[in-house]
Coordinates of C-alpha atoms in Angstrom, one line a residue:
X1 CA 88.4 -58.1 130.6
X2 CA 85.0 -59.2 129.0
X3 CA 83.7 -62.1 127.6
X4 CA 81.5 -61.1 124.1
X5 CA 79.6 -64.1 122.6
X6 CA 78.4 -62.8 119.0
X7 CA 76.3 -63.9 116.2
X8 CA 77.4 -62.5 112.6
X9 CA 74.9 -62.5 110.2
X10 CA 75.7 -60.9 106.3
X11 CA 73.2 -60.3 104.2
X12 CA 72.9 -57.2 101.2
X13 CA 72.3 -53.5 101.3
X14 CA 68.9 -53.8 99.8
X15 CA 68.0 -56.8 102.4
X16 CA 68.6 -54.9 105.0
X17 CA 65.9 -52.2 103.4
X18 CA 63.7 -55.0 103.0
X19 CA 64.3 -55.6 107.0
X20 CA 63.8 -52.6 107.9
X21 CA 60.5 -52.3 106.2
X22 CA 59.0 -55.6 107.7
X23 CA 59.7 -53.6 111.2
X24 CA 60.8 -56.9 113.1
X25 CA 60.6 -55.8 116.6
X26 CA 58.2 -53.6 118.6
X27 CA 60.7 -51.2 119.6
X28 CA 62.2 -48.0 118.1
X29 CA 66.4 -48.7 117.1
X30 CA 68.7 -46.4 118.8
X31 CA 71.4 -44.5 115.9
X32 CA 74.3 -44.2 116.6
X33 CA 77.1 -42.9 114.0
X34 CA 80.8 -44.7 114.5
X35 CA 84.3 -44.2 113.4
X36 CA 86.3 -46.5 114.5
X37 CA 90.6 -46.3 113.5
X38 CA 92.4 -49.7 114.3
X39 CA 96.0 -50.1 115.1
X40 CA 99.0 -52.1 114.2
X41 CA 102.6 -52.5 113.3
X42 CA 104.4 -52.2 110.5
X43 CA 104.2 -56.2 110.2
X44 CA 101.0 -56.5 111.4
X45 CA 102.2 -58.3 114.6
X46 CA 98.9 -57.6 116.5
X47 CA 96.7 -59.3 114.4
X48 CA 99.7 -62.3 114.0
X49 CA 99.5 -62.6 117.5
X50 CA 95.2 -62.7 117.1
X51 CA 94.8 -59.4 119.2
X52 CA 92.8 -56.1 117.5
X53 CA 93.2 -52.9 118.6
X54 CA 90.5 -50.0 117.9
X55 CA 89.3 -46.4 119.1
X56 CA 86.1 -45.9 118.4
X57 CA 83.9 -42.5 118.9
X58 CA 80.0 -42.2 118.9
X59 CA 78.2 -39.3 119.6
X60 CA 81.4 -37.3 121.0
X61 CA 82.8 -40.5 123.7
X62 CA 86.0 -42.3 122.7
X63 CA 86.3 -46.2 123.8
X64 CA 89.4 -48.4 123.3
X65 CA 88.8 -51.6 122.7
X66 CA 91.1 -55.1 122.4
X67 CA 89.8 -57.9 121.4
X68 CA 91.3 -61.4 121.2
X69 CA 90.1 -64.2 119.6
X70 CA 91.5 -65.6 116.1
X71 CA 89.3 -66.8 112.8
X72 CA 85.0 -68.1 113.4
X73 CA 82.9 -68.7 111.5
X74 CA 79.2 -67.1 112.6
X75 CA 79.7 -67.5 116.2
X76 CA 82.9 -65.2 117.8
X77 CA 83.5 -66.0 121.3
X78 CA 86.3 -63.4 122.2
X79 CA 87.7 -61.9 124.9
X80 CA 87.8 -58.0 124.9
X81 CA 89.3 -55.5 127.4
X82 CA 87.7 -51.6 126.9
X83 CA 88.7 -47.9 128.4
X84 CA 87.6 -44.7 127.8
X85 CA 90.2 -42.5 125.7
X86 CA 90.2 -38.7 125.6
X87 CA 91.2 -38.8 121.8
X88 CA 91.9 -40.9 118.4
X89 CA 95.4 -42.5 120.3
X90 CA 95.3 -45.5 122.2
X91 CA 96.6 -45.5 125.9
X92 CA 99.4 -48.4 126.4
X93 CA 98.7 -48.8 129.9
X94 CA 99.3 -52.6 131.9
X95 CA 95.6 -53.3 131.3
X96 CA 96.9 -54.4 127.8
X97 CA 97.1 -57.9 127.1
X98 CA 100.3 -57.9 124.4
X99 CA 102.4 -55.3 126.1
X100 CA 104.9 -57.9 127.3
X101 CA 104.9 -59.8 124.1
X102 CA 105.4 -56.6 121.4
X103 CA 107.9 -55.2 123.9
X104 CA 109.7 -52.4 122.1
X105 CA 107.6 -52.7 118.9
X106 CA 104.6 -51.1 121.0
X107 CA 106.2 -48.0 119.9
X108 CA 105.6 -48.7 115.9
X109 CA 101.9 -49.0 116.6
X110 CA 100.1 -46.7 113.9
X111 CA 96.9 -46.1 112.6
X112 CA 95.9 -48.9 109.4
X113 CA 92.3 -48.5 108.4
X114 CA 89.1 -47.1 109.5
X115 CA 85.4 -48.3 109.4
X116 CA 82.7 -46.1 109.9
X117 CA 79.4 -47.3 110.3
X118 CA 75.8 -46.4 110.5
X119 CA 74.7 -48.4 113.5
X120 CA 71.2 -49.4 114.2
X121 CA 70.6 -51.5 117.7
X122 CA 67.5 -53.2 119.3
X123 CA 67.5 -54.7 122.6
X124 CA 65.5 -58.1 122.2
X125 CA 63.8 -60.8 124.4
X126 CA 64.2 -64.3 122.6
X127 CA 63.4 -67.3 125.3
X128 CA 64.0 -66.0 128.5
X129 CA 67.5 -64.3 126.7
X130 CA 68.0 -60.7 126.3
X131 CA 70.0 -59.9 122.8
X132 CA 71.3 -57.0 121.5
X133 CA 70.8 -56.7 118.0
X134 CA 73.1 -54.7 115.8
X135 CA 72.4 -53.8 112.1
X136 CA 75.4 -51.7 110.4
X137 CA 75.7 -50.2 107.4
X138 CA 79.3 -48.4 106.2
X139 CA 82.5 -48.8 104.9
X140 CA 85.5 -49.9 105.3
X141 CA 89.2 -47.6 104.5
X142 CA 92.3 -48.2 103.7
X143 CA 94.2 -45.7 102.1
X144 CA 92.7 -45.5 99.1
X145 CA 90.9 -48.5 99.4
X146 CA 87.3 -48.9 100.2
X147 CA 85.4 -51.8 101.2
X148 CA 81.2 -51.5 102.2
X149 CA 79.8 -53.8 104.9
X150 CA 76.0 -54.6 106.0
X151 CA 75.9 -57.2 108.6
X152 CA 73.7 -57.7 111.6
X153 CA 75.2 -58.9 114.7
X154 CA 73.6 -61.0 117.7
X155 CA 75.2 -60.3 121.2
X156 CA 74.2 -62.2 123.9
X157 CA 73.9 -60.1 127.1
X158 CA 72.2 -62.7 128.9
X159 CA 70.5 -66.3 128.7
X160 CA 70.8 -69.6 126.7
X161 CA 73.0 -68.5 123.7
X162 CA 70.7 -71.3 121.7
X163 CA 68.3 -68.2 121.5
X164 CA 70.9 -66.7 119.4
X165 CA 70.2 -69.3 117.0
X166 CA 66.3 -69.0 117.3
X167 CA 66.3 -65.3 116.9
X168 CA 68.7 -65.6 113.6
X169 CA 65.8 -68.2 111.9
X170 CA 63.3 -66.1 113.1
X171 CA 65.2 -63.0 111.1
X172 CA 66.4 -65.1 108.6
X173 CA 62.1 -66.0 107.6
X174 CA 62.2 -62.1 106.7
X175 CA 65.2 -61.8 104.7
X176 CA 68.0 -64.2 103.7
X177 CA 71.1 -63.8 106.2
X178 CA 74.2 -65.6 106.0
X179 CA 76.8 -66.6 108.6
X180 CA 79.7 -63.5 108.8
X181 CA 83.0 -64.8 109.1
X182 CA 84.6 -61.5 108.5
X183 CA 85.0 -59.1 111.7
X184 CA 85.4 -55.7 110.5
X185 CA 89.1 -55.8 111.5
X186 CA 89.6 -59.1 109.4
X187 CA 88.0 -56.8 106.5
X188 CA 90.3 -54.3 106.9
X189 CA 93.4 -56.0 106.8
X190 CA 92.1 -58.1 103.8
X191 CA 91.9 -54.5 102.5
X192 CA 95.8 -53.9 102.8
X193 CA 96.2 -56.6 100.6
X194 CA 95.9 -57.9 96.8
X195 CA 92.1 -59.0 96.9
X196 CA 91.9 -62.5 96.4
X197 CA 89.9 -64.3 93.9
X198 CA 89.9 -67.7 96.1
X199 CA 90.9 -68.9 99.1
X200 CA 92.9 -71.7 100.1
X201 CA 92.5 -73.9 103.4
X202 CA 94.2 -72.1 106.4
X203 CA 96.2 -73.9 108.5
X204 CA 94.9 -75.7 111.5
X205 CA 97.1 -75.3 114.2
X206 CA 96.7 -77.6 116.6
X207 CA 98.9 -77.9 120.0
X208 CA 99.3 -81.2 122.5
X209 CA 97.3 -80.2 125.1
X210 CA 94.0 -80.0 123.5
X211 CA 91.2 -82.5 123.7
X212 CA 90.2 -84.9 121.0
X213 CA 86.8 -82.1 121.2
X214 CA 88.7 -79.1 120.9
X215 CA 90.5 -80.0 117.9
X216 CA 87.4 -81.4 116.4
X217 CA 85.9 -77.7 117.1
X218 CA 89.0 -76.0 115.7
X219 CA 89.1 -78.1 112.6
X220 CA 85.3 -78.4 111.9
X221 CA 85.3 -74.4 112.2
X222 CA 88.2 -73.6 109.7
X223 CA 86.2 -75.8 107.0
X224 CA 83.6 -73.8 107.5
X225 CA 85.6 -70.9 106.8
X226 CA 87.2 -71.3 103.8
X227 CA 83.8 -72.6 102.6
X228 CA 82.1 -69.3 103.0
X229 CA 84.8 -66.9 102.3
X230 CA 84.9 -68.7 98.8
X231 CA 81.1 -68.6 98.4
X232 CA 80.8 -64.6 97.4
X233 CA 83.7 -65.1 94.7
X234 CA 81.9 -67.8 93.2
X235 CA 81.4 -67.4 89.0
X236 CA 81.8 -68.9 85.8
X237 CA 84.6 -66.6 85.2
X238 CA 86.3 -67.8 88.3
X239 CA 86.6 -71.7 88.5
X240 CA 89.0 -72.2 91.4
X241 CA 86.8 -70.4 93.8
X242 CA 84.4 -72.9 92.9
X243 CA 87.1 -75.7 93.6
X244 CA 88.2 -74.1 97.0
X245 CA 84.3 -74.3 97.9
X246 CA 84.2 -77.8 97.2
X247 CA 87.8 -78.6 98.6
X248 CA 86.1 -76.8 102.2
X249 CA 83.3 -79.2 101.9
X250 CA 85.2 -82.3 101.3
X251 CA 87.6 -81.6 104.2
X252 CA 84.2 -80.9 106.5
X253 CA 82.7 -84.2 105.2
X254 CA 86.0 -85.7 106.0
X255 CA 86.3 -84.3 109.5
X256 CA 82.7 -85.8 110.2
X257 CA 84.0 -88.8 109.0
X258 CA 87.1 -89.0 110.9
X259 CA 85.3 -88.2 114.3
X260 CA 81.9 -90.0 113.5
X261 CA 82.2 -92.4 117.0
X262 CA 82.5 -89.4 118.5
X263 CA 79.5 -86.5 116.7
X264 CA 76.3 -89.3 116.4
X265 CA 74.0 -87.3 117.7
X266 CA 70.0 -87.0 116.8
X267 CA 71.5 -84.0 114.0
X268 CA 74.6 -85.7 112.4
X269 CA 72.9 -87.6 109.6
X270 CA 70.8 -85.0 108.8
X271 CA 73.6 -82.8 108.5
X272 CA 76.3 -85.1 107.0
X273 CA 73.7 -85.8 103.9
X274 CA 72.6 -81.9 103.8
X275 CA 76.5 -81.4 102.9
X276 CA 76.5 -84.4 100.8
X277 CA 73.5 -82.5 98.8
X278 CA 75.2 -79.4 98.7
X279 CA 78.4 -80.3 97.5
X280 CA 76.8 -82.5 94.7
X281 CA 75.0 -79.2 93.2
X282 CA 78.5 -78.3 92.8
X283 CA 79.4 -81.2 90.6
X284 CA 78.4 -80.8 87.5
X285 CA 80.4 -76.9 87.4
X286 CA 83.3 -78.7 88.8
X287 CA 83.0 -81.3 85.8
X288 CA 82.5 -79.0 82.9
X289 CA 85.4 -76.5 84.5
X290 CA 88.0 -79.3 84.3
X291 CA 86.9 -80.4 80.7
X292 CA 86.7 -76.3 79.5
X293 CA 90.5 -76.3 80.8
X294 CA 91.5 -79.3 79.1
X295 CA 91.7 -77.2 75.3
X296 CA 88.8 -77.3 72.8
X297 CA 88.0 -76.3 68.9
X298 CA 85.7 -73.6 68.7
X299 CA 82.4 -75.2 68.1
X300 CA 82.9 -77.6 70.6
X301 CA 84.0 -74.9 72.8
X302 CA 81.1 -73.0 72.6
X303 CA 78.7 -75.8 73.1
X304 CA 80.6 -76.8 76.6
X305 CA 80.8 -72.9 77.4
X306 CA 76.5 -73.1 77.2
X307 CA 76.6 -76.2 79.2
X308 CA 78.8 -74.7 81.8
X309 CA 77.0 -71.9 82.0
X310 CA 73.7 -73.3 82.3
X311 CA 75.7 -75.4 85.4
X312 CA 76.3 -72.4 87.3
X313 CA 73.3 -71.1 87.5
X314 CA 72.1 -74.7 88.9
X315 CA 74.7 -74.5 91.1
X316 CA 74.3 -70.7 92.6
X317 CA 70.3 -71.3 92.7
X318 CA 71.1 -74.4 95.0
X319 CA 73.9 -72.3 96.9
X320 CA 71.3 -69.0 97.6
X321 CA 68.6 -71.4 99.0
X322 CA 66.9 -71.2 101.8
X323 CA 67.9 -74.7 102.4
X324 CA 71.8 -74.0 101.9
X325 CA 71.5 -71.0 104.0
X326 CA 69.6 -73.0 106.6
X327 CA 72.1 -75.3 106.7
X328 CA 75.1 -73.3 107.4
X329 CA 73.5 -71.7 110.7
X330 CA 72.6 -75.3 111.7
X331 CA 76.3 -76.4 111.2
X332 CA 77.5 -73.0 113.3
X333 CA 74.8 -74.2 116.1
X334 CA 75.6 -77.9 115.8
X335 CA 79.2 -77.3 116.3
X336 CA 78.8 -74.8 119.3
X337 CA 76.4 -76.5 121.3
X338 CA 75.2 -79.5 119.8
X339 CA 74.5 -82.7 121.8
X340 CA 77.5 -84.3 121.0
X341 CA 78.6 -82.2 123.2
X342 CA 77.3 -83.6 126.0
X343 CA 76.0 -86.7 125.4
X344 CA 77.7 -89.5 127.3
X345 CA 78.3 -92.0 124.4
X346 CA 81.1 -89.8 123.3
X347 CA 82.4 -88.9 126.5
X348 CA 85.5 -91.1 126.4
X349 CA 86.4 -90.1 122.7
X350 CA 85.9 -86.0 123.6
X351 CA 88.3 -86.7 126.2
X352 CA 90.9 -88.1 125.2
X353 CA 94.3 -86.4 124.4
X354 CA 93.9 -85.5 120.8
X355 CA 97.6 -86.7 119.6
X356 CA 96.2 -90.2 120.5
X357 CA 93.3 -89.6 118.8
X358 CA 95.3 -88.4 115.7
X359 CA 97.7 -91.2 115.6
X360 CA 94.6 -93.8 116.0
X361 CA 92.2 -91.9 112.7
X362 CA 95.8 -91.8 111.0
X363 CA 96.3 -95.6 111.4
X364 CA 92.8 -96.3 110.8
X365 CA 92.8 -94.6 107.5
X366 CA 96.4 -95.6 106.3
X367 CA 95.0 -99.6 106.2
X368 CA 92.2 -98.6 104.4
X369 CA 94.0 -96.7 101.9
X370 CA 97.1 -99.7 101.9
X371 CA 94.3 -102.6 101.7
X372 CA 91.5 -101.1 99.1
X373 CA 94.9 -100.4 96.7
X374 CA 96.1 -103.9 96.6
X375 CA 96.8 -104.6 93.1
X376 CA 95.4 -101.5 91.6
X377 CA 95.7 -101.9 88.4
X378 CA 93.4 -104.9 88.4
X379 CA 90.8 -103.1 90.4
X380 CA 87.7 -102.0 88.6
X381 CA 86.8 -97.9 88.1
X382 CA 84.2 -97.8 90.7
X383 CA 86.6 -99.9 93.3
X384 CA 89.6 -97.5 92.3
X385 CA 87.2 -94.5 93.0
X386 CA 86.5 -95.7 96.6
X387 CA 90.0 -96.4 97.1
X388 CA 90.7 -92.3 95.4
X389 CA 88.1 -91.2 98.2
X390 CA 89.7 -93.1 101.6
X391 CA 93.3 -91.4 100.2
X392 CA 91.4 -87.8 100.1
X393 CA 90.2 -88.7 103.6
X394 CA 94.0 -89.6 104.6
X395 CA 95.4 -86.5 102.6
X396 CA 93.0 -84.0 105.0
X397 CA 92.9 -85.9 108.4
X398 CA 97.3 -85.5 108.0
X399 CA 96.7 -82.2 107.5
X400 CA 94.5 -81.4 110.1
X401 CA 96.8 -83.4 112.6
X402 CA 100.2 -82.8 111.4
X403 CA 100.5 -79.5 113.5
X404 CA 100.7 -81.9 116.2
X405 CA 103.5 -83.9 115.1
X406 CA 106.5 -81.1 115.2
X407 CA 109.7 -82.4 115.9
X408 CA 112.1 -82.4 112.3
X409 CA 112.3 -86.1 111.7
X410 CA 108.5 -85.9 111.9
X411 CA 108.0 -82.6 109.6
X412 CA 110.3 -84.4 107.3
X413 CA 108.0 -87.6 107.1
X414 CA 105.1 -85.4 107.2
X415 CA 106.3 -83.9 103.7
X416 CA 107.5 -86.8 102.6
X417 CA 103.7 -89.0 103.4
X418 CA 101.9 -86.4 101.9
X419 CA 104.0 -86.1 98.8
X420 CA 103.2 -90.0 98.5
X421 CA 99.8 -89.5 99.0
X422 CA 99.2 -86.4 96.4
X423 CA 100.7 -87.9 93.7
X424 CA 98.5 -91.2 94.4
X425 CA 95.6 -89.2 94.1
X426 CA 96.4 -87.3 91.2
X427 CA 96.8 -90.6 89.3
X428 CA 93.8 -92.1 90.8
X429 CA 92.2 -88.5 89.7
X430 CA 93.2 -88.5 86.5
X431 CA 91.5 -92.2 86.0
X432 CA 88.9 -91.2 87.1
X433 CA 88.3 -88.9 84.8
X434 CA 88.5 -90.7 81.9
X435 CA 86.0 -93.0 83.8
X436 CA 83.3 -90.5 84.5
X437 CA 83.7 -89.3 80.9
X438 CA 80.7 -90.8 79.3
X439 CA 78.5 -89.9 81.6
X440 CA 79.2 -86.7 80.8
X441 CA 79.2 -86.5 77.2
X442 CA 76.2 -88.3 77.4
X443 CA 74.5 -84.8 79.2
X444 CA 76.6 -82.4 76.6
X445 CA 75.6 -84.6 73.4
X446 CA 79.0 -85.0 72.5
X447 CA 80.8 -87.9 70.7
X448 CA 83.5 -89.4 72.5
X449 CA 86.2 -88.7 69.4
X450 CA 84.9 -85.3 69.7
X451 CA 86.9 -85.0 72.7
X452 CA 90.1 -87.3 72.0
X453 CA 92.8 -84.9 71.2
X454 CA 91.7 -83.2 75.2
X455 CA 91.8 -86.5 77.0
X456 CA 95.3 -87.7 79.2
X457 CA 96.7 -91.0 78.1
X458 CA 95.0 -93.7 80.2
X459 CA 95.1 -97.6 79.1
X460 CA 97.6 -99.5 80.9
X461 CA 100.4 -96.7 81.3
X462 CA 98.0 -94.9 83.7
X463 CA 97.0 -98.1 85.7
X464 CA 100.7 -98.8 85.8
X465 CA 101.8 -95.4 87.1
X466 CA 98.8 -95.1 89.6
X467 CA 100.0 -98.7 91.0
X468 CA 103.7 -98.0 91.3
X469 CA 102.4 -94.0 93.2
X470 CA 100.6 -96.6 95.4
X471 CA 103.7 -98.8 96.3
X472 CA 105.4 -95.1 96.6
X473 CA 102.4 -94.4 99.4
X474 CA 103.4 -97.9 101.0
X475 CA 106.9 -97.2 101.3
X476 CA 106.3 -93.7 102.9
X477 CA 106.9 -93.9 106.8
X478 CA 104.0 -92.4 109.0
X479 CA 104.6 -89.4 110.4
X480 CA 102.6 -89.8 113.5
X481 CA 104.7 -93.0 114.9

């Protein structure tokens, strides 16, 4: 068994031309041609379990490979186990980590999809660390299914695996590069499948034993995720991608929020309000999506349609920046090795058992929530919203944590507090709404009874319903105690 600590960086066929013409390093590449044929079960039980299983050949040699590790974002730290094969069928042998966990079903193992690539590599000094650098260029196949790639990948061979970093801004000033968060095994099983046209949170699965740090790194990384696999399907024609992108960010801001004692480092605020930047270029799409959905007349149809259009394009010249791309390397970095890591402020916090640390953010929040909705219905919009934005923060933090709590009684109060808690916010949502309203007819040029057949009824029904889903929240029994 070896360790592999990679670097994924996407970026587009004719980038990687534009790459290859700057001629980045002083050496010649090495080409290699690869076809590589995974294997699985029927179910899929090898890549349930998080293990891959490949042949590869190049140039006329046949390597098996197994690789263990489950969903990253940019950085993959895996653990990989490799032989030499004298054909295109793997060799079960007891090197194999699953063998005892499969059991019998070793014997369903077939071939699912192959990749071949074009692979370029570069072996590459960057502070005192030698890096292999990896451009490929192919395609994916499954059945009659075809999927291309381009990707450059960073493995560190030796040294600080901050030079990773340095060497992907350094490439990154040539052409604009992306984290990966798709291996080429998690692209071909995405290829067995309907393709999707957005992506919901994944689960985080937590487990007892972790650290209040581990989980952070777990939860932090799976926002990440469902951020960028949402970002390439983003389009006017496809408004929930748009919402899972900002749903990612929310439950990122949130997890910075729920773990601030513990992340205050010389990078959090600067990171925390680049997020806050980037999901605000979002806003505006969001805005005009909901009110497009909501049922127009034509003319006035047509007039939000130009106004929502003219809002993508703010939005998807904000998210191809250099400054949004920027950012999501520094948040890969930062959550790898940044100081919080190490710095002795948050040495207590990192430490401690992370179902005590759950139970304590859950409390914390729950107050907040219970206090801030005292007699809603008398609150005014902008206190209400605050009070909407602590029960968003509640809603995530129990999901991220509620792994941890696993025993019936608790699942059954889990379902039952988050129930509560949705319904809340979708009153509180709706309110809010109608609050915001103005602000954005003011921006279309529209008349307020332009839009009054579209509106929900608000007044004092909607007060009263978001006060009594309050009480509801109240009653519900925590979960975590």
């Amino acid at each position: 068994m070896m360790p592999e600590t990679e670097l994924k960086l996407e970026l587009t066929p004719d980038d990687a031309d534009a790459f290859l013409a700057c001629n980045p390093f002083a050496e010649e590449a090495s080409l290699l041609r690869q076809r590589a044929i995974y294997f699985d079960t029927p179910r899929n039980d090898l890549a349930a379990a998080g293990f891959t299983l490949r042949v590869r050949e190049a140039n006329g040699t046949r390597t098996q490979t197994v690789k263990a590790g489950g969903p990253a974002a940019g950085m993959f730290v895996r653990r990989e186990w490799e032989r030499s094969v004298p054909d295109d069928r793997p060799v079960f042998d007891d090197t194999l980590p699953f063998l005892s966990m499969l059991g019998a079903k070793v014997q369903d193992i077939r071939p699912v999809f192959e990749v071949h690539v074009s692979r370029m590599v570069w072996n590459v000094v960057q502070d005192d660390a030698t890096i292999e650098v990896v451009l490929d260029r192919g395609e994916v196949m499954a059945a009659d299914r075809r999927s291309s790639l381009c990707e450059i990948e960073l493995e560190l061979k030796k040294g600080n695996p901050a030079a990773l970093f340095a060497l992907a801004r350094r490439l990154g000033d040539l052409v604009p590069l992306r984290p990966g968060v798709l291996n080429k095994a998690a692209r071909g099983y995405r290829l067995l499948a309907e393709a999707p046209r957005a992506i919901k949170a994944e689960a985080v699965m937590l487990h007892a034993g972790m650290s209040a740090e581990d989980a952070f790194q777990e939860i932090a990384a799976s926002c990440l995720r469902h951020f960028l696999l949402n970002e390439p399907l983003l389009s006017p024609g496809n408004p929930e991608a748009l919402h899972q992108a900002r749903v990612a960010l929310r439950r990122l801001r949130s997890a910075l929020s729920i773990y601030r004692e513990m992340l205050e480092d010389s990078r959090f605020a600067r990171l925390r309000d680049e997020l806050r930047w980037l999901a605000g270029s979002t806003g505006d799409a969001r805005d005009l999506d909901v009110l497009a959905a909501r049922g127009a007349e034509d003319g006035l149809r047509a007039r939000i349609e130009v106004a929502r259009t003219s809002a993508y394009e703010r939005a998807m010249e904000a998210l191809n920046s250099p400054r949004a791309r920027l950012l999501m390397l520094d948040l890969v970095e930062w959550l790898a090795f940044g100081e919080w890591r190490t710095a002795e402020a948050g040495a207590a916090i990192r430490a401690q058992p992370v179902r005590d640390f759950a139970a304590t953010a859950l409390d914390r929040f729950r107050r907040k929530v219970k206090k801030g909705g005292r007699d809603l219905a008398e609150l005014d919009d902008e206190t209400r919203h605050e009070v909407r934005k602590d029960a968003k923060k509640l809603r995530y933090a129990a999901g991220f944590f509620g792994s941890l709590f696993d025993t019936r009684r608790q699942q059954r109060r889990f379902r039952r507090f988050v129930d509560a808690l949705e319904v809340m916010q979708d009153r509180l949502g709706t309110l809010n709404d109608l609050a915001v309203l103005p602000r954005l007819l003011d921006r279309l040029d529209l008349a307020p009874d332009e839009l009054a057949g579209m509106l929900a009824p608000a007044g004092k029904e909607g007060l009263t319903e978001a006060a009594e889903a309050h009480d509801a929240f109240v009653d519900a029994k925590r979960f975590w105690r």
